[in-house]
Amino acid sequence: MNLPLLFRDELNGFYRSKVMLVLWIGLPALSMILYVAEPKTGIPAAVFTSLLVGSIGGTIASAMLAISIISERERHVYDLFVIRPVRRRDILLSKFFAVYLCVVMAGILALGLGLLADYEFTGLAKGISYQNLESAMILLLSSLAISCSAGILIGVYSPSVLVGVILVLYGGNQASAVAILPALIYESYYWFPLVPGVAVSALLLVGAILIFNARQL
Amino acid sequence: MQEVRSQSNHSLSARVAQPSNLLDGGFISFQSVTKRFWNIVALDSISFELRRGEIFAYIGPNGAGKSTTIKILVGLITDYEGLVTVGGRSIRGSSGDLHKLLGYLPQKAAFQDWRTVDQALMTFGKLSGLSSSNLRIRIPEVLRLLGIAETRDRKIAQLSGGTIQKVGMAQAILHNPPLLVLDEPVAGLDPASRYEFKELFRSLRNEGTTIFFSSHILSDVQDVADRIGILNHGQVLHVGTFDELRRKLTVPKDIEVLLAKESGQVLPEEVLALLTGIDVVGPGRLIVHVRPEEDLDATINALIDGFRRGGSQLRGIRPIEPNLEELYMRFVGGVG
C-alpha cells in the first residue's frame, strides 16, 4: 500500500507550486476585492468568497491536474513508478487527494476571510447561520471534488495538453455545476449536494482508473 | 565516476530481501513471445534466455522491437502472447517480489520537475522496499558512484540531459537489484560518461548482477557484452557470444602485411596457391585474401616463411578481425 507515501509526495509537490500560491493567497484576495467592488448582492462575504473559490479554484485545480498528468504521461514519468510494486490507481488517487486537500484549504481560507469581513465590515454576520456556513462548505467540498476528479479523468484520457485544457474549460468546469443544482432545487436539504458530489467524483475517478489501468504506458 | 572500482562494494544491507527461488536456474526466459500493435507485428515469436550474472546486449535497427521486448520484461506492456519468466516464474500479473528484483533505466529517464534528486531517489527507494535509514546511507553512496554527488539537493528541472540519465541510473541500482534492464543507457552521454557507465556495468556484473541492455553503439556492446542478441523485424536472428556470431558468418579470411618500403614483395608459388588475391593498399601495406578452405594460422606462418625466402623484410603481420559493426551489418543485411 503505497498511497500514503505517494500522497505525501504529491502534496509536497503541489503545495509548493506557483499555482497553489495563486489559490491560497491570490484567489481569496481576489474574491474579497470582487466582493468589495460589488457589495450590493446581499450575499454574505463568506458565502460569496467560497462560491467563487469553488468555481474558479475548481477550474484551476482541474486544469492543473489534467496538464500535470498529460505532461507526465507524455514524458513517461510513470514508467519508473509502475515497474515497482505500485498500483496504478494509487498514482491517480494520490494526485486527486493532494490537489483536493490544497484547494479545500484555499476554500477554507477564503471562507474564513469572508467571515472576518462579515463580522468586521459588512454587518451581514448576523445573517449567517451555522446552517448557511455548513451549506456553503458542503457546496464547496462537492464542487471541488467533482472538478478535481474531472481533471484526473481528462488528464488520463486526453491525447495532448491542448485537448486537455479545452476539455477542462468546456467539460470539467461545467461538471461541478452538478453539485450546485441540487442545492438550488432542494434548498431545505443543505447536505444534498454531497450526494452528487460523492457519486459523480467516484464515477469519474473509477473511469480514470480503468482507462489508466488499460493503457500501455 | 572515477571511484567506480573503489565504491562498487554496494552495502549488502541495501539489497532488498528477495525470495531465493527467484534467483535460481535460467534467470530470464522469453518463450514464443509475440506482440502486435493492431495489425503490426512488433515481436514475432521470439525465444531466448539470459543467464544469471551476464551482460546481455540487445541490438537491432530502429523499430526492430528492442524497446517492446524491454517494456514487456519490466511490466510496462502486459498485453502480449507467449511467456516471459524470471527465475522460472511468469512475470504476467506478478506480485511485488518480482518487481523488486529489477532495476530499469528507460531511454530517457524522466522525473517530476519539482523533485530534487534526493526526493526522487528517496521515493523510488522506498517504493522498492528500502527503509529511510538505509536510503540515507545508500543515496549518497550511489550518487558518488555515478559522479553526481553534488546534484543531491538540486531540482531535476535544473539538470542537464546527461545528468538526468545518471539520476535514472541511480534509481535503477539504488536497491541493488539482481537484474538491471537498460534501454539504450549510454545514448546521449558524453564519451567520458559512456566509459564510466561501461566500467559500472562490469563492476556490477562482477558482483553478480545480470544486465540486459539495448544499444546502437556497437563498439560499446563489443566492449562490455558477454552475449549478444540481434533482433530484426521483430525476430531474433542470433543469440550468442561475439565469437559465435563471427563463426556463424562466412567471414573473409584477410591478413594485413606490413613490409619495409624498400623490400620486395616476392612470394613463392606454393604460398600464392593459398591465396585468392593480394591488394596493395599503401606503401608496404598489403591485404592478403586467404582461400576460405585454408587455415588462417597456417597461412600466416607460410606467408612469414615465404616473404623471408623471397627477401622481403617483414614489419608486421596480423589477421584482420571484423568488428561487431561489420558483422552486424552483414547479419542484418545493411538495414539500419
JSON list of N, CA and C in Angstrom, two decimals, chain A residues 2 5-6 8-10 12-14 16 72 75-86 88 95 213 215-217, chain B residues 71 74-79 96 99-100 102 104 106 108 110-115 119 123-124 126-128 171-172 175:
[
{"chain": "A", "resi": 2, "resn": "ASN", "atom": "N", "xyz": [1.05, 1.84, -1.16]},
{"chain": "A", "resi": 2, "resn": "ASN", "atom": "CA", "xyz": [1.95, 2.97, -1.28]},
{"chain": "A", "resi": 2, "resn": "ASN", "atom": "C", "xyz": [1.21, 4.30, -1.37]},
{"chain": "A", "resi": 5, "resn": "LEU", "atom": "N", "xyz": [2.45, 7.19, 0.95]},
{"chain": "A", "resi": 5, "resn": "LEU", "atom": "CA", "xyz": [3.75, 7.72, 0.52]},
{"chain": "A", "resi": 5, "resn": "LEU", "atom": "C", "xyz": [3.59, 8.61, -0.72]},
{"chain": "A", "resi": 6, "resn": "LEU", "atom": "N", "xyz": [2.84, 8.11, -1.69]},
{"chain": "A", "resi": 6, "resn": "LEU", "atom": "CA", "xyz": [2.63, 8.88, -2.92]},
{"chain": "A", "resi": 6, "resn": "LEU", "atom": "C", "xyz": [1.85, 10.16, -2.62]},
{"chain": "A", "resi": 8, "resn": "ARG", "atom": "N", "xyz": [1.81, 11.94, 0.22]},
{"chain": "A", "resi": 8, "resn": "ARG", "atom": "CA", "xyz": [2.72, 12.91, 0.86]},
{"chain": "A", "resi": 8, "resn": "ARG", "atom": "C", "xyz": [3.63, 13.54, -0.19]},
{"chain": "A", "resi": 9, "resn": "ASP", "atom": "N", "xyz": [4.07, 12.72, -1.11]},
{"chain": "A", "resi": 9, "resn": "ASP", "atom": "CA", "xyz": [4.95, 13.16, -2.18]},
{"chain": "A", "resi": 9, "resn": "ASP", "atom": "C", "xyz": [4.28, 14.20, -3.08]},
{"chain": "A", "resi": 10, "resn": "GLU", "atom": "N", "xyz": [3.07, 13.87, -3.51]},
{"chain": "A", "resi": 10, "resn": "GLU", "atom": "CA", "xyz": [2.33, 14.77, -4.41]},
{"chain": "A", "resi": 10, "resn": "GLU", "atom": "C", "xyz": [1.99, 16.06, -3.69]},
{"chain": "A", "resi": 12, "resn": "ASN", "atom": "N", "xyz": [3.62, 17.42, -1.34]},
{"chain": "A", "resi": 12, "resn": "ASN", "atom": "CA", "xyz": [4.88, 18.15, -1.28]},
{"chain": "A", "resi": 12, "resn": "ASN", "atom": "C", "xyz": [5.13, 18.91, -2.58]},
{"chain": "A", "resi": 13, "resn": "GLY", "atom": "N", "xyz": [4.79, 18.28, -3.69]},
{"chain": "A", "resi": 13, "resn": "GLY", "atom": "CA", "xyz": [4.99, 18.93, -4.99]},
{"chain": "A", "resi": 13, "resn": "GLY", "atom": "C", "xyz": [3.97, 20.01, -5.24]},
{"chain": "A", "resi": 14, "resn": "PHE", "atom": "N", "xyz": [2.71, 19.73, -4.93]},
{"chain": "A", "resi": 14, "resn": "PHE", "atom": "CA", "xyz": [1.65, 20.68, -5.28]},
{"chain": "A", "resi": 14, "resn": "PHE", "atom": "C", "xyz": [1.64, 21.92, -4.39]},
{"chain": "A", "resi": 16, "resn": "ARG", "atom": "N", "xyz": [3.82, 23.49, -2.95]},
{"chain": "A", "resi": 16, "resn": "ARG", "atom": "CA", "xyz": [4.90, 24.45, -3.18]},
{"chain": "A", "resi": 16, "resn": "ARG", "atom": "C", "xyz": [4.81, 25.10, -4.56]},
{"chain": "A", "resi": 72, "resn": "GLU", "atom": "N", "xyz": [3.14, 14.44, -17.71]},
{"chain": "A", "resi": 72, "resn": "GLU", "atom": "CA", "xyz": [3.91, 13.34, -17.11]},
{"chain": "A", "resi": 72, "resn": "GLU", "atom": "C", "xyz": [3.73, 12.05, -17.89]},
{"chain": "A", "resi": 75, "resn": "ARG", "atom": "N", "xyz": [5.92, 12.33, -21.02]},
{"chain": "A", "resi": 75, "resn": "ARG", "atom": "CA", "xyz": [7.36, 12.21, -20.73]},
{"chain": "A", "resi": 75, "resn": "ARG", "atom": "C", "xyz": [7.71, 10.85, -20.12]},
{"chain": "A", "resi": 76, "resn": "HIS", "atom": "N", "xyz": [6.70, 9.99, -19.97]},
{"chain": "A", "resi": 76, "resn": "HIS", "atom": "CA", "xyz": [6.89, 8.64, -19.40]},
{"chain": "A", "resi": 76, "resn": "HIS", "atom": "C", "xyz": [7.41, 8.68, -17.97]},
{"chain": "A", "resi": 77, "resn": "VAL", "atom": "N", "xyz": [6.96, 9.69, -17.21]},
{"chain": "A", "resi": 77, "resn": "VAL", "atom": "CA", "xyz": [7.36, 9.78, -15.81]},
{"chain": "A", "resi": 77, "resn": "VAL", "atom": "C", "xyz": [6.85, 8.58, -15.02]},
{"chain": "A", "resi": 78, "resn": "TYR", "atom": "N", "xyz": [5.68, 8.06, -15.39]},
{"chain": "A", "resi": 78, "resn": "TYR", "atom": "CA", "xyz": [5.07, 6.99, -14.59]},
{"chain": "A", "resi": 78, "resn": "TYR", "atom": "C", "xyz": [5.74, 5.64, -14.79]},
{"chain": "A", "resi": 79, "resn": "ASP", "atom": "N", "xyz": [6.56, 5.53, -15.85]},
{"chain": "A", "resi": 79, "resn": "ASP", "atom": "CA", "xyz": [7.24, 4.24, -16.10]},
{"chain": "A", "resi": 79, "resn": "ASP", "atom": "C", "xyz": [8.00, 3.77, -14.86]},
{"chain": "A", "resi": 80, "resn": "LEU", "atom": "N", "xyz": [8.72, 4.72, -14.25]},
{"chain": "A", "resi": 80, "resn": "LEU", "atom": "CA", "xyz": [9.57, 4.34, -13.11]},
{"chain": "A", "resi": 80, "resn": "LEU", "atom": "C", "xyz": [8.75, 4.02, -11.86]},
{"chain": "A", "resi": 81, "resn": "PHE", "atom": "N", "xyz": [7.49, 4.43, -11.85]},
{"chain": "A", "resi": 81, "resn": "PHE", "atom": "CA", "xyz": [6.61, 4.06, -10.73]},
{"chain": "A", "resi": 81, "resn": "PHE", "atom": "C", "xyz": [6.01, 2.67, -10.97]},
{"chain": "A", "resi": 82, "resn": "VAL", "atom": "N", "xyz": [5.46, 2.47, -12.16]},
{"chain": "A", "resi": 82, "resn": "VAL", "atom": "CA", "xyz": [4.70, 1.23, -12.37]},
{"chain": "A", "resi": 82, "resn": "VAL", "atom": "C", "xyz": [5.58, -0.01, -12.53]},
{"chain": "A", "resi": 83, "resn": "ILE", "atom": "N", "xyz": [6.89, 0.19, -12.74]},
{"chain": "A", "resi": 83, "resn": "ILE", "atom": "CA", "xyz": [7.76, -1.00, -12.76]},
{"chain": "A", "resi": 83, "resn": "ILE", "atom": "C", "xyz": [8.05, -1.47, -11.34]},
{"chain": "A", "resi": 84, "resn": "ARG", "atom": "N", "xyz": [7.67, -0.64, -10.38]},
{"chain": "A", "resi": 84, "resn": "ARG", "atom": "CA", "xyz": [7.81, -1.03, -8.97]},
{"chain": "A", "resi": 84, "resn": "ARG", "atom": "C", "xyz": [6.48, -1.56, -8.44]},
{"chain": "A", "resi": 85, "resn": "PRO", "atom": "N", "xyz": [6.49, -2.10, -7.23]},
{"chain": "A", "resi": 85, "resn": "PRO", "atom": "CA", "xyz": [5.21, -2.63, -6.72]},
{"chain": "A", "resi": 85, "resn": "PRO", "atom": "C", "xyz": [4.25, -1.50, -6.35]},
{"chain": "A", "resi": 86, "resn": "VAL", "atom": "N", "xyz": [3.80, -0.77, -7.35]},
{"chain": "A", "resi": 86, "resn": "VAL", "atom": "CA", "xyz": [2.89, 0.36, -7.15]},
{"chain": "A", "resi": 86, "resn": "VAL", "atom": "C", "xyz": [1.63, 0.10, -7.96]},
{"chain": "A", "resi": 88, "resn": "ARG", "atom": "N", "xyz": [-1.39, 1.25, -10.10]},
{"chain": "A", "resi": 88, "resn": "ARG", "atom": "CA", "xyz": [-1.59, 2.42, -10.94]},
{"chain": "A", "resi": 88, "resn": "ARG", "atom": "C", "xyz": [-2.63, 3.35, -10.34]},
{"chain": "A", "resi": 95, "resn": "LYS", "atom": "N", "xyz": [-2.69, 11.93, -6.45]},
{"chain": "A", "resi": 95, "resn": "LYS", "atom": "CA", "xyz": [-2.79, 13.26, -7.07]},
{"chain": "A", "resi": 95, "resn": "LYS", "atom": "C", "xyz": [-4.12, 13.91, -6.70]},
{"chain": "A", "resi": 213, "resn": "ASN", "atom": "N", "xyz": [-5.43, 1.96, -16.10]},
{"chain": "A", "resi": 213, "resn": "ASN", "atom": "CA", "xyz": [-5.00, 0.56, -15.97]},
{"chain": "A", "resi": 213, "resn": "ASN", "atom": "C", "xyz": [-4.88, -0.12, -17.33]},
{"chain": "A", "resi": 215, "resn": "ARG", "atom": "N", "xyz": [-4.24, 1.35, -20.20]},
{"chain": "A", "resi": 215, "resn": "ARG", "atom": "CA", "xyz": [-3.26, 1.96, -21.09]},
{"chain": "A", "resi": 215, "resn": "ARG", "atom": "C", "xyz": [-1.91, 1.26, -21.02]},
{"chain": "A", "resi": 216, "resn": "GLN", "atom": "N", "xyz": [-1.30, 1.04, -22.18]},
{"chain": "A", "resi": 216, "resn": "GLN", "atom": "CA", "xyz": [0.08, 0.57, -22.22]},
{"chain": "A", "resi": 216, "resn": "GLN", "atom": "C", "xyz": [0.92, 1.83, -22.16]},
{"chain": "A", "resi": 217, "resn": "LEU", "atom": "N", "xyz": [1.66, 2.03, -21.10]},
{"chain": "A", "resi": 217, "resn": "LEU", "atom": "CA", "xyz": [2.34, 3.31, -20.90]},
{"chain": "A", "resi": 217, "resn": "LEU", "atom": "C", "xyz": [3.51, 3.53, -21.83]},
{"chain": "B", "resi": 71, "resn": "LYS", "atom": "N", "xyz": [10.08, -3.39, -22.56]},
{"chain": "B", "resi": 71, "resn": "LYS", "atom": "CA", "xyz": [8.87, -2.97, -21.84]},
{"chain": "B", "resi": 71, "resn": "LYS", "atom": "C", "xyz": [8.05, -4.18, -21.37]},
{"chain": "B", "resi": 74, "resn": "VAL", "atom": "N", "xyz": [9.91, -5.49, -18.19]},
{"chain": "B", "resi": 74, "resn": "VAL", "atom": "CA", "xyz": [9.77, -4.71, -16.94]},
{"chain": "B", "resi": 74, "resn": "VAL", "atom": "C", "xyz": [8.31, -4.53, -16.54]},
{"chain": "B", "resi": 75, "resn": "GLY", "atom": "N", "xyz": [7.40, -5.03, -17.35]},
{"chain": "B", "resi": 75, "resn": "GLY", "atom": "CA", "xyz": [5.98, -4.99, -16.97]},
{"chain": "B", "resi": 75, "resn": "GLY", "atom": "C", "xyz": [5.23, -3.78, -17.46]},
{"chain": "B", "resi": 76, "resn": "LEU", "atom": "N", "xyz": [5.83, -2.99, -18.34]},
{"chain": "B", "resi": 76, "resn": "LEU", "atom": "CA", "xyz": [5.11, -1.81, -18.86]},
{"chain": "B", "resi": 76, "resn": "LEU", "atom": "C", "xyz": [4.12, -2.23, -19.94]},
{"chain": "B", "resi": 77, "resn": "ILE", "atom": "N", "xyz": [4.44, -3.30, -20.65]},
{"chain": "B", "resi": 77, "resn": "ILE", "atom": "CA", "xyz": [3.50, -3.87, -21.62]},
{"chain": "B", "resi": 77, "resn": "ILE", "atom": "C", "xyz": [3.06, -5.23, -21.05]},
{"chain": "B", "resi": 78, "resn": "THR", "atom": "N", "xyz": [1.76, -5.36, -20.86]},
{"chain": "B", "resi": 78, "resn": "THR", "atom": "CA", "xyz": [1.26, -6.61, -20.26]},
{"chain": "B", "resi": 78, "resn": "THR", "atom": "C", "xyz": [0.43, -7.43, -21.25]},
{"chain": "B", "resi": 79, "resn": "ASP", "atom": "N", "xyz": [0.10, -6.78, -22.38]},
{"chain": "B", "resi": 79, "resn": "ASP", "atom": "CA", "xyz": [-0.77, -7.41, -23.37]},
{"chain": "B", "resi": 79, "resn": "ASP", "atom": "C", "xyz": [0.08, -8.03, -24.48]},
{"chain": "B", "resi": 96, "resn": "GLY", "atom": "N", "xyz": [4.55, -8.20, -6.04]},
{"chain": "B", "resi": 96, "resn": "GLY", "atom": "CA", "xyz": [5.60, -7.20, -5.77]},
{"chain": "B", "resi": 96, "resn": "GLY", "atom": "C", "xyz": [7.00, -7.75, -5.69]},
{"chain": "B", "resi": 99, "resn": "HIS", "atom": "N", "xyz": [8.81, -7.53, -8.91]},
{"chain": "B", "resi": 99, "resn": "HIS", "atom": "CA", "xyz": [9.14, -6.15, -9.28]},
{"chain": "B", "resi": 99, "resn": "HIS", "atom": "C", "xyz": [10.42, -5.68, -8.57]},
{"chain": "B", "resi": 100, "resn": "LYS", "atom": "N", "xyz": [10.58, -6.16, -7.34]},
{"chain": "B", "resi": 100, "resn": "LYS", "atom": "CA", "xyz": [11.74, -5.70, -6.57]},
{"chain": "B", "resi": 100, "resn": "LYS", "atom": "C", "xyz": [13.06, -6.27, -7.08]},
{"chain": "B", "resi": 102, "resn": "LEU", "atom": "N", "xyz": [14.12, -6.10, -10.11]},
{"chain": "B", "resi": 102, "resn": "LEU", "atom": "CA", "xyz": [14.70, -5.42, -11.26]},
{"chain": "B", "resi": 102, "resn": "LEU", "atom": "C", "xyz": [14.89, -3.92, -11.05]},
{"chain": "B", "resi": 104, "resn": "TYR", "atom": "N", "xyz": [15.37, -0.56, -13.60]},
{"chain": "B", "resi": 104, "resn": "TYR", "atom": "CA", "xyz": [15.09, -0.23, -15.01]},
{"chain": "B", "resi": 104, "resn": "TYR", "atom": "C", "xyz": [15.49, 1.20, -15.31]},
{"chain": "B", "resi": 106, "resn": "PRO", "atom": "N", "xyz": [14.97, 3.73, -18.47]},
{"chain": "B", "resi": 106, "resn": "PRO", "atom": "CA", "xyz": [14.41, 3.92, -19.82]},
{"chain": "B", "resi": 106, "resn": "PRO", "atom": "C", "xyz": [15.36, 4.72, -20.71]},
{"chain": "B", "resi": 108, "resn": "LYS", "atom": "N", "xyz": [15.01, 7.60, -21.99]},
{"chain": "B", "resi": 108, "resn": "LYS", "atom": "CA", "xyz": [15.15, 8.95, -21.42]},
{"chain": "B", "resi": 108, "resn": "LYS", "atom": "C", "xyz": [14.48, 8.92, -20.05]},
{"chain": "B", "resi": 110, "resn": "ALA", "atom": "N", "xyz": [12.80, 10.10, -16.91]},
{"chain": "B", "resi": 110, "resn": "ALA", "atom": "CA", "xyz": [12.02, 11.32, -16.65]},
{"chain": "B", "resi": 110, "resn": "ALA", "atom": "C", "xyz": [11.49, 11.30, -15.22]},
{"chain": "B", "resi": 111, "resn": "PHE", "atom": "N", "xyz": [11.60, 12.45, -14.60]},
{"chain": "B", "resi": 111, "resn": "PHE", "atom": "CA", "xyz": [11.12, 12.60, -13.23]},
{"chain": "B", "resi": 111, "resn": "PHE", "atom": "C", "xyz": [10.24, 13.85, -13.16]},
{"chain": "B", "resi": 112, "resn": "GLN", "atom": "N", "xyz": [9.43, 13.92, -12.12]},
{"chain": "B", "resi": 112, "resn": "GLN", "atom": "CA", "xyz": [8.65, 15.15, -11.94]},
{"chain": "B", "resi": 112, "resn": "GLN", "atom": "C", "xyz": [9.62, 16.29, -11.64]},
{"chain": "B", "resi": 113, "resn": "ASP", "atom": "N", "xyz": [9.41, 17.41, -12.37]},
{"chain": "B", "resi": 113, "resn": "ASP", "atom": "CA", "xyz": [10.38, 18.50, -12.33]},
{"chain": "B", "resi": 113, "resn": "ASP", "atom": "C", "xyz": [10.55, 19.12, -10.95]},
{"chain": "B", "resi": 114, "resn": "TRP", "atom": "N", "xyz": [9.50, 19.08, -10.14]},
{"chain": "B", "resi": 114, "resn": "TRP", "atom": "CA", "xyz": [9.57, 19.76, -8.86]},
{"chain": "B", "resi": 114, "resn": "TRP", "atom": "C", "xyz": [10.43, 19.02, -7.84]},
{"chain": "B", "resi": 115, "resn": "ARG", "atom": "N", "xyz": [10.75, 17.77, -8.15]},
{"chain": "B", "resi": 115, "resn": "ARG", "atom": "CA", "xyz": [11.53, 16.98, -7.19]},
{"chain": "B", "resi": 115, "resn": "ARG", "atom": "C", "xyz": [13.00, 17.38, -7.22]},
{"chain": "B", "resi": 119, "resn": "GLN", "atom": "N", "xyz": [14.88, 13.83, -3.29]},
{"chain": "B", "resi": 119, "resn": "GLN", "atom": "CA", "xyz": [13.47, 13.46, -3.14]},
{"chain": "B", "resi": 119, "resn": "GLN", "atom": "C", "xyz": [13.09, 12.33, -4.09]},
{"chain": "B", "resi": 123, "resn": "THR", "atom": "N", "xyz": [11.92, 8.59, -2.83]},
{"chain": "B", "resi": 123, "resn": "THR", "atom": "CA", "xyz": [10.62, 7.99, -3.18]},
{"chain": "B", "resi": 123, "resn": "THR", "atom": "C", "xyz": [10.81, 6.65, -3.86]},
{"chain": "B", "resi": 124, "resn": "PHE", "atom": "N", "xyz": [11.66, 6.62, -4.90]},
{"chain": "B", "resi": 124, "resn": "PHE", "atom": "CA", "xyz": [11.82, 5.36, -5.64]},
{"chain": "B", "resi": 124, "resn": "PHE", "atom": "C", "xyz": [12.45, 4.27, -4.75]},
{"chain": "B", "resi": 126, "resn": "LYS", "atom": "N", "xyz": [12.05, 3.98, -1.50]},
{"chain": "B", "resi": 126, "resn": "LYS", "atom": "CA", "xyz": [11.01, 3.47, -0.59]},
{"chain": "B", "resi": 126, "resn": "LYS", "atom": "C", "xyz": [10.04, 2.57, -1.35]},
{"chain": "B", "resi": 127, "resn": "LEU", "atom": "N", "xyz": [9.70, 2.97, -2.57]},
{"chain": "B", "resi": 127, "resn": "LEU", "atom": "CA", "xyz": [8.78, 2.13, -3.36]},
{"chain": "B", "resi": 127, "resn": "LEU", "atom": "C", "xyz": [9.42, 0.79, -3.69]},
{"chain": "B", "resi": 128, "resn": "SER", "atom": "N", "xyz": [10.76, 0.76, -3.72]},
{"chain": "B", "resi": 128, "resn": "SER", "atom": "CA", "xyz": [11.46, -0.50, -4.00]},
{"chain": "B", "resi": 128, "resn": "SER", "atom": "C", "xyz": [11.70, -1.31, -2.73]},
{"chain": "B", "resi": 171, "resn": "GLN", "atom": "N", "xyz": [18.53, 5.59, -9.67]},
{"chain": "B", "resi": 171, "resn": "GLN", "atom": "CA", "xyz": [17.31, 4.97, -9.16]},
{"chain": "B", "resi": 171, "resn": "GLN", "atom": "C", "xyz": [17.23, 3.49, -9.56]},
{"chain": "B", "resi": 172, "resn": "ALA", "atom": "N", "xyz": [17.89, 3.14, -10.67]},
{"chain": "B", "resi": 172, "resn": "ALA", "atom": "CA", "xyz": [17.85, 1.74, -11.12]},
{"chain": "B", "resi": 172, "resn": "ALA", "atom": "C", "xyz": [18.69, 0.83, -10.22]},
{"chain": "B", "resi": 175, "resn": "HIS", "atom": "N", "xyz": [18.42, -0.03, -5.13]},
{"chain": "B", "resi": 175, "resn": "HIS", "atom": "CA", "xyz": [18.06, -1.15, -4.26]},
{"chain": "B", "resi": 175, "resn": "HIS", "atom": "C", "xyz": [18.87, -2.40, -4.58]}
]
